[in-house]
Amino acid sequence: QVQLVESGGGLVQAGGSLRLSCAASGSFLTINLMAWYRQAPGKQREFIATFSSGGSTNYADSVKGRFTISRDNAKSTVYLQMNSLKPEDTAVYYCNALMVDPTYKNREVWGQGTLVNVSS
């Protein structure tokens, strides 16, 4: 059973910074893609950023220049550094991973989410 465990959410004032972490544990052969999504109250879940196994990154326009995704393959961990936070960044942030399990099947796994609350 593979798990993604997020941490680092909390309450921060507008203009502040937070760093989210997401660690994968369990049995898997490789993680091809790790990503962050978020879901604000009353809205659909939206893509934030991805980090591929090849090192390429991709960001949503709403966070470009403010958020940075990074990855530590040795620790099977992905990070999201969030700077210049705005009240509209308030949401539950979810980690997502596309991985290959020990039976060589592709699996998509989601974390439980961590709340980021940005006050104005």
mmCIF file of N, CA, C and O in Angstrom, residues 13-50:
data_model
loop_
_atom_site.group_PDB
_atom_site.id
_atom_site.type_symbol
_atom_site.label_atom_id
_atom_site.label_comp_id
_atom_site.label_asym_id
_atom_site.label_seq_id
_atom_site.Cartn_x
_atom_site.Cartn_y
_atom_site.Cartn_z
ATOM 1 N N GLN A 13 -0.250 35.138 6.874
ATOM 2 C CA GLN A 13 -0.759 36.418 6.385
ATOM 3 C C GLN A 13 -0.417 36.604 4.908
ATOM 4 O O GLN A 13 0.571 36.043 4.412
ATOM 5 N N ALA A 14 -1.224 37.391 4.244
ATOM 6 C CA ALA A 14 -0.954 37.712 2.842
ATOM 7 C C ALA A 14 0.451 38.275 2.695
ATOM 8 O O ALA A 14 0.892 39.089 3.517
ATOM 9 N N GLY A 15 1.150 37.810 1.659
ATOM 10 C CA GLY A 15 2.534 38.223 1.453
ATOM 11 C C GLY A 15 3.544 37.280 2.071
ATOM 12 O O GLY A 15 4.745 37.378 1.785
ATOM 13 N N GLY A 16 3.065 36.392 2.909
ATOM 14 C CA GLY A 16 3.957 35.463 3.587
ATOM 15 C C GLY A 16 4.292 34.238 2.751
ATOM 16 O O GLY A 16 3.912 34.146 1.579
ATOM 17 N N SER A 17 4.986 33.298 3.382
ATOM 18 C CA SER A 17 5.456 32.096 2.699
ATOM 19 C C SER A 17 5.150 30.851 3.514
ATOM 20 O O SER A 17 5.058 30.907 4.740
ATOM 21 N N LEU A 18 4.991 29.760 2.801
ATOM 22 C CA LEU A 18 4.855 28.442 3.405
ATOM 23 C C LEU A 18 5.564 27.429 2.522
ATOM 24 O O LEU A 18 5.670 27.641 1.303
ATOM 25 N N ARG A 19 6.014 26.348 3.133
ATOM 26 C CA ARG A 19 6.614 25.260 2.366
ATOM 27 C C ARG A 19 5.875 23.971 2.684
ATOM 28 O O ARG A 19 5.846 23.548 3.846
ATOM 29 N N LEU A 20 5.293 23.379 1.658
ATOM 30 C CA LEU A 20 4.600 22.108 1.815
ATOM 31 C C LEU A 20 5.541 20.962 1.450
ATOM 32 O O LEU A 20 6.387 21.106 0.558
ATOM 33 N N SER A 21 5.363 19.840 2.126
ATOM 34 C CA SER A 21 6.115 18.629 1.832
ATOM 35 C C SER A 21 5.152 17.481 1.592
ATOM 36 O O SER A 21 4.061 17.449 2.170
ATOM 37 N N CYS A 22 5.585 16.548 0.764
ATOM 38 C CA CYS A 22 4.786 15.356 0.514
ATOM 39 C C CYS A 22 5.731 14.184 0.360
ATOM 40 O O CYS A 22 6.554 14.159 -0.565
ATOM 41 N N ALA A 23 5.630 13.225 1.261
ATOM 42 C CA ALA A 23 6.517 12.065 1.248
ATOM 43 C C ALA A 23 5.742 10.817 0.867
ATOM 44 O O ALA A 23 4.668 10.547 1.421
ATOM 45 N N ALA A 24 6.312 10.060 -0.054
ATOM 46 C CA ALA A 24 5.712 8.797 -0.475
ATOM 47 C C ALA A 24 6.325 7.657 0.316
ATOM 48 O O ALA A 24 7.544 7.625 0.532
ATOM 49 N N SER A 25 5.474 6.750 0.746
ATOM 50 C CA SER A 25 5.965 5.568 1.451
ATOM 51 C C SER A 25 5.202 4.349 0.965
ATOM 52 O O SER A 25 4.113 4.452 0.416
ATOM 53 N N GLY A 26 5.795 3.183 1.197
ATOM 54 C CA GLY A 26 5.168 1.949 0.748
ATOM 55 C C GLY A 26 6.000 1.293 -0.321
ATOM 56 O O GLY A 26 7.175 1.605 -0.509
ATOM 57 N N SER A 27 5.362 0.392 -1.049
ATOM 58 C CA SER A 27 6.065 -0.406 -2.031
ATOM 59 C C SER A 27 5.787 0.095 -3.450
ATOM 60 O O SER A 27 4.646 0.058 -3.906
ATOM 61 N N PHE A 28 6.820 0.569 -4.116
ATOM 62 C CA PHE A 28 6.685 0.989 -5.513
ATOM 63 C C PHE A 28 8.055 0.896 -6.174
ATOM 64 O O PHE A 28 9.081 0.925 -5.492
ATOM 65 N N LEU A 29 8.061 0.800 -7.492
ATOM 66 C CA LEU A 29 9.322 0.684 -8.212
ATOM 67 C C LEU A 29 9.896 2.048 -8.559
ATOM 68 O O LEU A 29 11.089 2.291 -8.406
ATOM 69 N N THR A 30 9.041 2.926 -9.014
ATOM 70 C CA THR A 30 9.492 4.260 -9.393
ATOM 71 C C THR A 30 8.312 5.214 -9.388
ATOM 72 O O THR A 30 7.161 4.808 -9.535
ATOM 73 N N ILE A 31 8.622 6.476 -9.195
ATOM 74 C CA ILE A 31 7.611 7.527 -9.274
ATOM 75 C C ILE A 31 7.920 8.359 -10.511
ATOM 76 O O ILE A 31 8.982 8.974 -10.600
ATOM 77 N N ASN A 32 7.016 8.363 -11.457
ATOM 78 C CA ASN A 32 7.254 9.066 -12.710
ATOM 79 C C ASN A 32 6.949 10.552 -12.621
ATOM 80 O O ASN A 32 7.644 11.380 -13.202
ATOM 81 N N LEU A 33 5.897 10.887 -11.884
ATOM 82 C CA LEU A 33 5.489 12.287 -11.818
ATOM 83 C C LEU A 33 4.941 12.574 -10.435
ATOM 84 O O LEU A 33 4.194 11.770 -9.882
ATOM 85 N N MET A 34 5.352 13.715 -9.882
ATOM 86 C CA MET A 34 4.752 14.173 -8.621
ATOM 87 C C MET A 34 4.186 15.560 -8.859
ATOM 88 O O MET A 34 4.769 16.358 -9.611
ATOM 89 N N ALA A 35 3.070 15.812 -8.246
ATOM 90 C CA ALA A 35 2.370 17.058 -8.544
ATOM 91 C C ALA A 35 1.643 17.582 -7.311
ATOM 92 O O ALA A 35 1.439 16.864 -6.333
ATOM 93 N N TRP A 36 1.265 18.838 -7.410
ATOM 94 C CA TRP A 36 0.424 19.477 -6.401
ATOM 95 C C TRP A 36 -0.830 20.005 -7.066
ATOM 96 O O TRP A 36 -0.780 20.575 -8.172
ATOM 97 N N TYR A 37 -1.933 19.817 -6.372
ATOM 98 C CA TYR A 37 -3.221 20.365 -6.760
ATOM 99 C C TYR A 37 -3.798 21.087 -5.549
ATOM 100 O O TYR A 37 -3.316 20.917 -4.436
ATOM 101 N N ARG A 38 -4.840 21.862 -5.775
ATOM 102 C CA ARG A 38 -5.521 22.485 -4.646
ATOM 103 C C ARG A 38 -7.010 22.584 -4.932
ATOM 104 O O ARG A 38 -7.431 22.584 -6.081
ATOM 105 N N GLN A 39 -7.773 22.678 -3.851
ATOM 106 C CA GLN A 39 -9.215 22.824 -3.963
ATOM 107 C C GLN A 39 -9.695 23.845 -2.958
ATOM 108 O O GLN A 39 -9.585 23.621 -1.745
ATOM 109 N N ALA A 40 -10.175 24.955 -3.476
ATOM 110 C CA ALA A 40 -10.719 26.005 -2.623
ATOM 111 C C ALA A 40 -12.181 25.685 -2.299
ATOM 112 O O ALA A 40 -12.835 24.946 -3.042
ATOM 113 N N PRO A 41 -12.713 26.259 -1.213
ATOM 114 C CA PRO A 41 -14.111 26.006 -0.845
ATOM 115 C C PRO A 41 -15.067 26.345 -1.983
ATOM 116 O O PRO A 41 -14.999 27.437 -2.554
ATOM 117 N N GLY A 42 -15.911 25.399 -2.324
ATOM 118 C CA GLY A 42 -16.905 25.633 -3.365
ATOM 119 C C GLY A 42 -16.379 25.577 -4.782
ATOM 120 O O GLY A 42 -17.120 25.876 -5.730
ATOM 121 N N LYS A 43 -15.115 25.200 -4.942
ATOM 122 C CA LYS A 43 -14.530 25.161 -6.287
ATOM 123 C C LYS A 43 -14.001 23.766 -6.609
ATOM 124 O O LYS A 43 -13.824 22.937 -5.714
ATOM 125 N N GLN A 44 -13.727 23.538 -7.886
ATOM 126 C CA GLN A 44 -13.160 22.255 -8.292
ATOM 127 C C GLN A 44 -11.669 22.214 -7.985
ATOM 128 O O GLN A 44 -11.007 23.253 -7.870
ATOM 129 N N ARG A 45 -11.172 20.992 -7.880
ATOM 130 C CA ARG A 45 -9.734 20.822 -7.682
ATOM 131 C C ARG A 45 -9.006 21.315 -8.924
ATOM 132 O O ARG A 45 -9.428 21.022 -10.050
ATOM 133 N N GLU A 46 -7.907 22.043 -8.705
ATOM 134 C CA GLU A 46 -7.166 22.581 -9.836
ATOM 135 C C GLU A 46 -5.685 22.240 -9.746
ATOM 136 O O GLU A 46 -5.120 22.106 -8.662
ATOM 137 N N PHE A 47 -5.077 22.114 -10.903
ATOM 138 C CA PHE A 47 -3.659 21.818 -11.023
ATOM 139 C C PHE A 47 -2.826 23.014 -10.587
ATOM 140 O O PHE A 47 -3.168 24.160 -10.880
ATOM 141 N N ILE A 48 -1.730 22.734 -9.875
ATOM 142 C CA ILE A 48 -0.812 23.787 -9.443
ATOM 143 C C ILE A 48 0.555 23.612 -10.101
ATOM 144 O O ILE A 48 1.070 24.532 -10.734
ATOM 145 N N ALA A 49 1.177 22.453 -9.938
ATOM 146 C CA ALA A 49 2.527 22.266 -10.451
ATOM 147 C C ALA A 49 2.842 20.784 -10.549
ATOM 148 O O ALA A 49 2.300 19.972 -9.801
ATOM 149 N N THR A 50 3.752 20.456 -11.481
ATOM 150 C CA THR A 50 4.233 19.086 -11.611
ATOM 151 C C THR A 50 5.759 19.062 -11.679
ATOM 152 O O THR A 50 6.394 20.054 -12.086
#
